[in-house]
Tab-separated table of C-alpha atoms and ligand atoms in Angstrom:
chain	number	residue	atom	x	y	z
A	105	UNK	CA	20.122	-15.699	-171.660
A	106	UNK	CA	21.080	-18.322	-169.106
A	107	UNK	CA	24.542	-19.507	-170.077
A	108	UNK	CA	27.102	-21.912	-168.645
A	109	UNK	CA	30.792	-22.133	-169.505
A	110	UNK	CA	32.335	-25.573	-169.377
A	111	UNK	CA	35.982	-26.423	-169.945
A	112	UNK	CA	39.129	-27.713	-168.298
A	113	UNK	CA	41.202	-25.415	-166.072
A	114	UNK	CA	43.168	-23.210	-168.465
A	115	UNK	CA	40.689	-23.665	-171.312
A	116	UNK	CA	39.955	-19.939	-171.168
A	117	UNK	CA	36.613	-19.804	-169.364
A	118	UNK	CA	37.420	-16.623	-167.468
A	119	UNK	CA	38.786	-14.831	-170.536
A	120	UNK	CA	35.757	-15.738	-172.632
A	121	UNK	CA	33.364	-14.909	-169.793
A	122	UNK	CA	34.716	-11.402	-169.422
A	123	UNK	CA	34.182	-10.753	-173.156
A	124	UNK	CA	30.660	-12.208	-173.089
A	125	UNK	CA	29.511	-10.188	-170.096
A	126	UNK	CA	30.886	-6.956	-171.581
A	127	UNK	CA	29.043	-7.517	-174.845
A	128	UNK	CA	25.762	-9.014	-173.595
A	129	UNK	CA	25.493	-7.275	-170.203
A	130	UNK	CA	25.043	-10.409	-168.152
A	131	UNK	CA	26.162	-10.854	-164.545
A	132	UNK	CA	29.374	-12.907	-164.428
A	133	UNK	CA	29.135	-15.561	-161.745
A	134	UNK	CA	32.464	-17.308	-161.211
A	135	UNK	CA	32.550	-19.717	-158.281
A	136	UNK	CA	36.365	-19.536	-158.322
A	137	UNK	CA	36.216	-15.725	-157.968
A	138	UNK	CA	33.610	-15.970	-155.207
A	139	UNK	CA	35.833	-18.400	-153.291
A	140	UNK	CA	38.948	-16.231	-153.770
A	141	UNK	CA	37.028	-13.191	-152.510
A	142	UNK	CA	35.952	-15.163	-149.427
A	143	UNK	CA	39.517	-16.337	-148.839
A	144	UNK	CA	40.794	-12.759	-149.064
A	145	UNK	CA	38.181	-11.626	-146.536
A	146	UNK	CA	38.819	-14.650	-144.310
A	147	UNK	CA	35.139	-15.586	-144.076
A	148	UNK	CA	34.060	-19.026	-142.770
A	149	UNK	CA	33.378	-20.111	-146.380
A	150	UNK	CA	36.826	-18.850	-147.349
A	151	UNK	CA	38.500	-20.930	-144.661
A	152	UNK	CA	36.773	-24.102	-145.881
A	153	UNK	CA	37.339	-23.316	-149.566
A	154	UNK	CA	41.041	-22.598	-149.113
A	155	UNK	CA	41.759	-26.047	-147.705
A	156	UNK	CA	40.455	-27.642	-150.914
A	157	UNK	CA	41.605	-25.092	-153.485
A	158	UNK	CA	45.223	-25.174	-152.297
A	159	UNK	CA	45.268	-28.921	-152.951
A	160	UNK	CA	43.626	-28.661	-156.350
A	161	UNK	CA	40.480	-30.386	-155.138
A	162	UNK	CA	36.861	-29.334	-155.504
A	163	UNK	CA	35.106	-27.480	-152.724
A	164	UNK	CA	32.279	-29.760	-151.451
A	165	UNK	CA	29.004	-29.627	-153.391
A	166	UNK	CA	26.902	-28.523	-150.392
A	167	UNK	CA	28.964	-25.359	-149.941
A	168	UNK	CA	29.242	-24.583	-153.649
A	169	UNK	CA	25.593	-25.212	-154.517
A	170	UNK	CA	24.378	-23.049	-151.669
A	171	UNK	CA	26.479	-20.112	-152.838
A	172	UNK	CA	25.236	-20.381	-156.413
A	173	UNK	CA	21.596	-20.852	-155.431
A	174	UNK	CA	21.740	-17.725	-153.306
A	175	UNK	CA	23.505	-15.751	-156.040
A	176	UNK	CA	20.989	-16.703	-158.752
A	177	UNK	CA	18.047	-15.378	-156.745
A	178	UNK	CA	19.435	-11.826	-156.827
A	179	UNK	CA	17.747	-9.171	-158.914
A	180	UNK	CA	20.540	-8.837	-161.488
A	181	UNK	CA	20.042	-12.453	-162.648
A	182	UNK	CA	16.418	-11.876	-163.674
A	183	UNK	CA	17.258	-11.468	-167.357
A	184	UNK	CA	20.002	-14.049	-167.488
A	185	UNK	CA	23.434	-14.898	-166.197
A	186	UNK	CA	26.798	-16.249	-167.219
A	187	UNK	CA	27.979	-19.075	-164.956
A	188	UNK	CA	31.726	-19.683	-165.102
A	189	UNK	CA	33.135	-22.724	-163.303
A	190	UNK	CA	29.799	-24.091	-162.138
A	191	UNK	CA	28.575	-26.821	-162.387
A	192	UNK	CA	31.649	-29.033	-162.086
A	193	UNK	CA	30.026	-32.247	-160.833
A	194	UNK	CA	26.914	-34.234	-161.654
A	195	UNK	CA	25.344	-33.335	-158.332
A	196	UNK	CA	25.887	-29.626	-159.050
A	197	UNK	CA	24.316	-29.944	-162.510
A	198	UNK	CA	21.282	-31.691	-161.051
A	199	UNK	CA	20.927	-29.085	-158.310
A	200	UNK	CA	21.071	-26.335	-160.940
A	201	UNK	CA	18.411	-28.000	-163.082
A	202	UNK	CA	16.075	-27.882	-160.091
A	203	UNK	CA	16.253	-24.114	-159.706
A	204	UNK	CA	16.785	-22.660	-163.170
A	205	UNK	CA	16.428	-23.274	-166.876
A	206	UNK	CA	19.857	-23.496	-168.504
A	207	UNK	CA	19.656	-22.408	-172.145
A	208	UNK	CA	23.135	-22.913	-173.527
A	209	UNK	CA	26.299	-24.696	-172.383
A	210	UNK	CA	29.432	-23.447	-174.115
A	211	UNK	CA	32.079	-26.154	-173.978
A	212	UNK	CA	35.589	-24.847	-174.611
A	213	UNK	CA	37.542	-27.728	-176.013
A	214	UNK	CA	41.327	-27.471	-175.669
A	215	UNK	CA	44.221	-29.749	-176.495
A	216	UNK	CA	45.199	-31.102	-173.060
A	217	UNK	CA	48.919	-30.698	-173.696
A	218	UNK	CA	48.481	-26.895	-173.711
A	219	UNK	CA	46.900	-26.562	-170.301
A	220	UNK	CA	49.898	-27.006	-167.972
A	221	UNK	CA	51.845	-24.277	-169.790
A	222	UNK	CA	48.874	-21.933	-169.921
A	223	UNK	CA	48.160	-22.230	-166.195
A	224	UNK	CA	51.714	-22.118	-164.886
A	225	UNK	CA	52.417	-19.023	-167.020
A	226	UNK	CA	49.211	-17.245	-166.070
A	227	UNK	CA	49.201	-13.929	-164.225
A	228	UNK	CA	46.006	-12.377	-162.889
A	229	UNK	CA	45.077	-8.772	-162.102
A	230	UNK	CA	44.422	-8.391	-158.396
A	231	UNK	CA	41.901	-5.609	-159.005
A	232	UNK	CA	39.774	-6.644	-162.008
A	233	UNK	CA	40.620	-10.340	-162.349
A	234	UNK	CA	41.772	-10.178	-165.971
A	235	UNK	CA	44.117	-13.029	-166.962
A	236	UNK	CA	47.359	-12.700	-168.908
A	237	UNK	CA	50.062	-15.090	-170.041
A	238	UNK	CA	53.730	-14.286	-169.474
A	239	UNK	CA	54.483	-14.880	-173.159
A	240	UNK	CA	52.154	-12.002	-174.067
A	241	UNK	CA	53.163	-9.623	-171.262
A	242	UNK	CA	56.634	-8.641	-172.481
A	243	UNK	CA	57.725	-8.145	-168.897
A	244	UNK	CA	54.773	-5.935	-167.879
A	245	UNK	CA	53.744	-6.299	-164.225
A	246	UNK	CA	50.494	-4.313	-164.294
A	247	UNK	CA	47.080	-4.813	-165.923
A	248	UNK	CA	46.586	-3.092	-169.282
A	249	UNK	CA	42.879	-2.739	-168.522
A	250	UNK	CA	42.917	-1.105	-165.089
A	251	UNK	CA	46.551	-0.674	-164.023
A	252	UNK	CA	46.204	-3.197	-161.168
A	253	UNK	CA	49.120	-5.297	-160.033
A	254	UNK	CA	49.465	-8.778	-161.568
A	255	UNK	CA	50.027	-11.832	-159.385
A	256	UNK	CA	50.354	-15.573	-159.784
A	257	UNK	CA	47.538	-17.647	-158.264
A	258	UNK	CA	48.707	-19.997	-155.538
A	259	UNK	CA	47.048	-22.979	-157.260
A	260	UNK	CA	48.835	-22.275	-160.577
A	261	UNK	CA	51.869	-24.458	-159.800
A	262	UNK	CA	52.664	-27.787	-161.533
A	263	UNK	CA	51.553	-30.137	-158.706
A	264	UNK	CA	48.252	-28.404	-158.022
A	265	UNK	CA	47.534	-27.956	-161.727
A	266	UNK	CA	48.021	-31.692	-162.283
A	267	UNK	CA	45.506	-32.487	-159.592
A	268	UNK	CA	43.029	-29.939	-161.017
A	269	UNK	CA	43.338	-31.583	-164.430
A	270	UNK	CA	42.778	-35.040	-162.907
A	271	UNK	CA	39.718	-33.760	-161.053
A	272	UNK	CA	38.417	-32.233	-164.280
A	273	UNK	CA	38.742	-35.543	-166.143
A	274	UNK	CA	37.107	-37.556	-163.383
A	275	UNK	CA	34.303	-35.236	-162.282
A	276	UNK	CA	33.652	-32.424	-164.739
A	277	UNK	CA	34.234	-33.898	-168.209
A	278	UNK	CA	31.190	-36.209	-167.789
A	279	UNK	CA	29.006	-33.080	-167.811
A	280	UNK	CA	29.630	-32.738	-171.561
A	281	UNK	CA	27.604	-35.919	-171.983
A	282	UNK	CA	25.014	-34.736	-169.460
A	283	UNK	CA	24.297	-31.554	-171.426
A	284	UNK	CA	24.680	-33.179	-174.828
A	285	UNK	CA	21.766	-35.421	-173.883
A	286	UNK	CA	19.775	-32.286	-173.099
A	287	UNK	CA	20.691	-30.850	-176.519
A	288	UNK	CA	22.313	-27.775	-174.956
A	289	UNK	CA	25.996	-28.140	-175.804
A	290	UNK	CA	27.814	-25.715	-178.088
A	291	UNK	CA	31.406	-26.841	-178.697
A	292	UNK	CA	34.083	-24.296	-179.486
A	293	UNK	CA	37.751	-24.924	-180.191
A	294	UNK	CA	39.724	-23.191	-177.417
A	295	UNK	CA	43.192	-23.959	-178.777
A	296	UNK	CA	43.124	-20.803	-180.945
A	297	UNK	CA	43.193	-17.148	-179.811
A	298	UNK	CA	40.773	-15.532	-177.316
A	299	UNK	CA	39.513	-13.247	-180.104
A	300	UNK	CA	38.757	-16.192	-182.360
A	301	UNK	CA	36.945	-18.103	-179.613
A	302	UNK	CA	34.798	-15.077	-178.811
A	303	UNK	CA	33.891	-14.530	-182.459
A	304	UNK	CA	32.565	-18.095	-182.796
A	305	UNK	CA	30.601	-17.816	-179.577
A	306	UNK	CA	29.173	-14.403	-180.453
A	307	UNK	CA	27.731	-15.812	-183.682
A	308	UNK	CA	25.923	-18.445	-181.677
A	309	UNK	CA	24.693	-16.009	-179.027
A	310	UNK	CA	23.460	-13.500	-181.613
A	311	UNK	CA	21.406	-16.240	-183.255
A	312	UNK	CA	20.023	-17.253	-179.860
A	313	UNK	CA	19.048	-13.729	-178.930
A	314	UNK	CA	16.892	-13.246	-182.018
B	488	ADP	P1	40.107	-23.007	-162.949
B	488	ADP	O1	38.947	-23.245	-163.859
B	488	ADP	O2	41.269	-22.387	-163.634
B	488	ADP	O3	40.489	-24.219	-162.141
B	488	ADP	P2	38.499	-21.471	-161.002
B	488	ADP	O4	38.842	-20.094	-160.573
B	488	ADP	O5	37.249	-21.685	-161.756
B	488	ADP	O6	39.775	-21.917	-161.853
B	488	ADP	O7	38.489	-22.446	-159.730
B	488	ADP	C1	39.528	-22.465	-158.783
B	488	ADP	C2	39.248	-23.515	-157.715
B	488	ADP	O8	38.049	-23.176	-157.000
B	488	ADP	C3	38.987	-24.929	-158.228
B	488	ADP	O9	40.191	-25.652	-158.441
B	488	ADP	C4	38.146	-25.517	-157.096
B	488	ADP	O10	38.948	-25.901	-156.009
B	488	ADP	C5	37.294	-24.333	-156.663
B	488	ADP	N1	35.990	-24.314	-157.393
B	488	ADP	C6	35.602	-23.433	-158.335
B	488	ADP	N2	34.364	-23.721	-158.809
B	488	ADP	C7	33.978	-24.864	-158.163
B	488	ADP	C8	32.828	-25.682	-158.218
B	488	ADP	N3	31.798	-25.432	-159.060
B	488	ADP	N4	32.771	-26.772	-157.399
B	488	ADP	C9	33.770	-27.056	-156.554
B	488	ADP	N5	34.898	-26.323	-156.459
B	488	ADP	C10	35.017	-25.237	-157.243
B	489	ZN	ZN1	42.918	-5.162	-164.038
């Protein structure tokens, strides 16, 4: 299965992706995670990516497409993949169509008024990447999955979030139309709970797998 996750920042792409890859044994390819790993290791890509990510802007297409193209040629993607956070622009979607056959695009649709609160209250595990919200943590400071320390992402502050949401509206939302025309969109309501979102998606994926 070749799957893409589409949705605004805070829609719950990462949370859904981690459930999908556990259940369907697909490699999880998150461009955001790849960039954060590069930033941590201070690679040349990390240095470039950081200057955009800190401002809530997109990393240029040339850099992003090259990373994804390289990643998709690896052995573990032979039987499918789960792309999370890519494509985010028309040019990225077109580049992807040239190298692979996308089967399903899961669009997580969330009430926009929820996103600022979700992102500014998000805490992430530094070891496994799991996301939490402060309202569900009850003061816990470590990950319930692996015990790792939780931190707040540098781009999860009100100013940067606003610019990420603006960028989403201008550059990424048009991809819903792009994939609708290809007949590949599956819309799911992301304003409910993570469990509920996964259940709806699993029904769809089980039907696809048969
Ligand atoms: P979110 O979906 O919550 O914004 P991500 O971890 O997916 O978080 O992305 C974090 C940042 O990494 C983005 O704001 C952007 O700067 C950069 N990024 C991630 N994926 C892409 C992409 N496909 N194209 C350009 N920039 C990207
Ligand atoms: Zn963890």
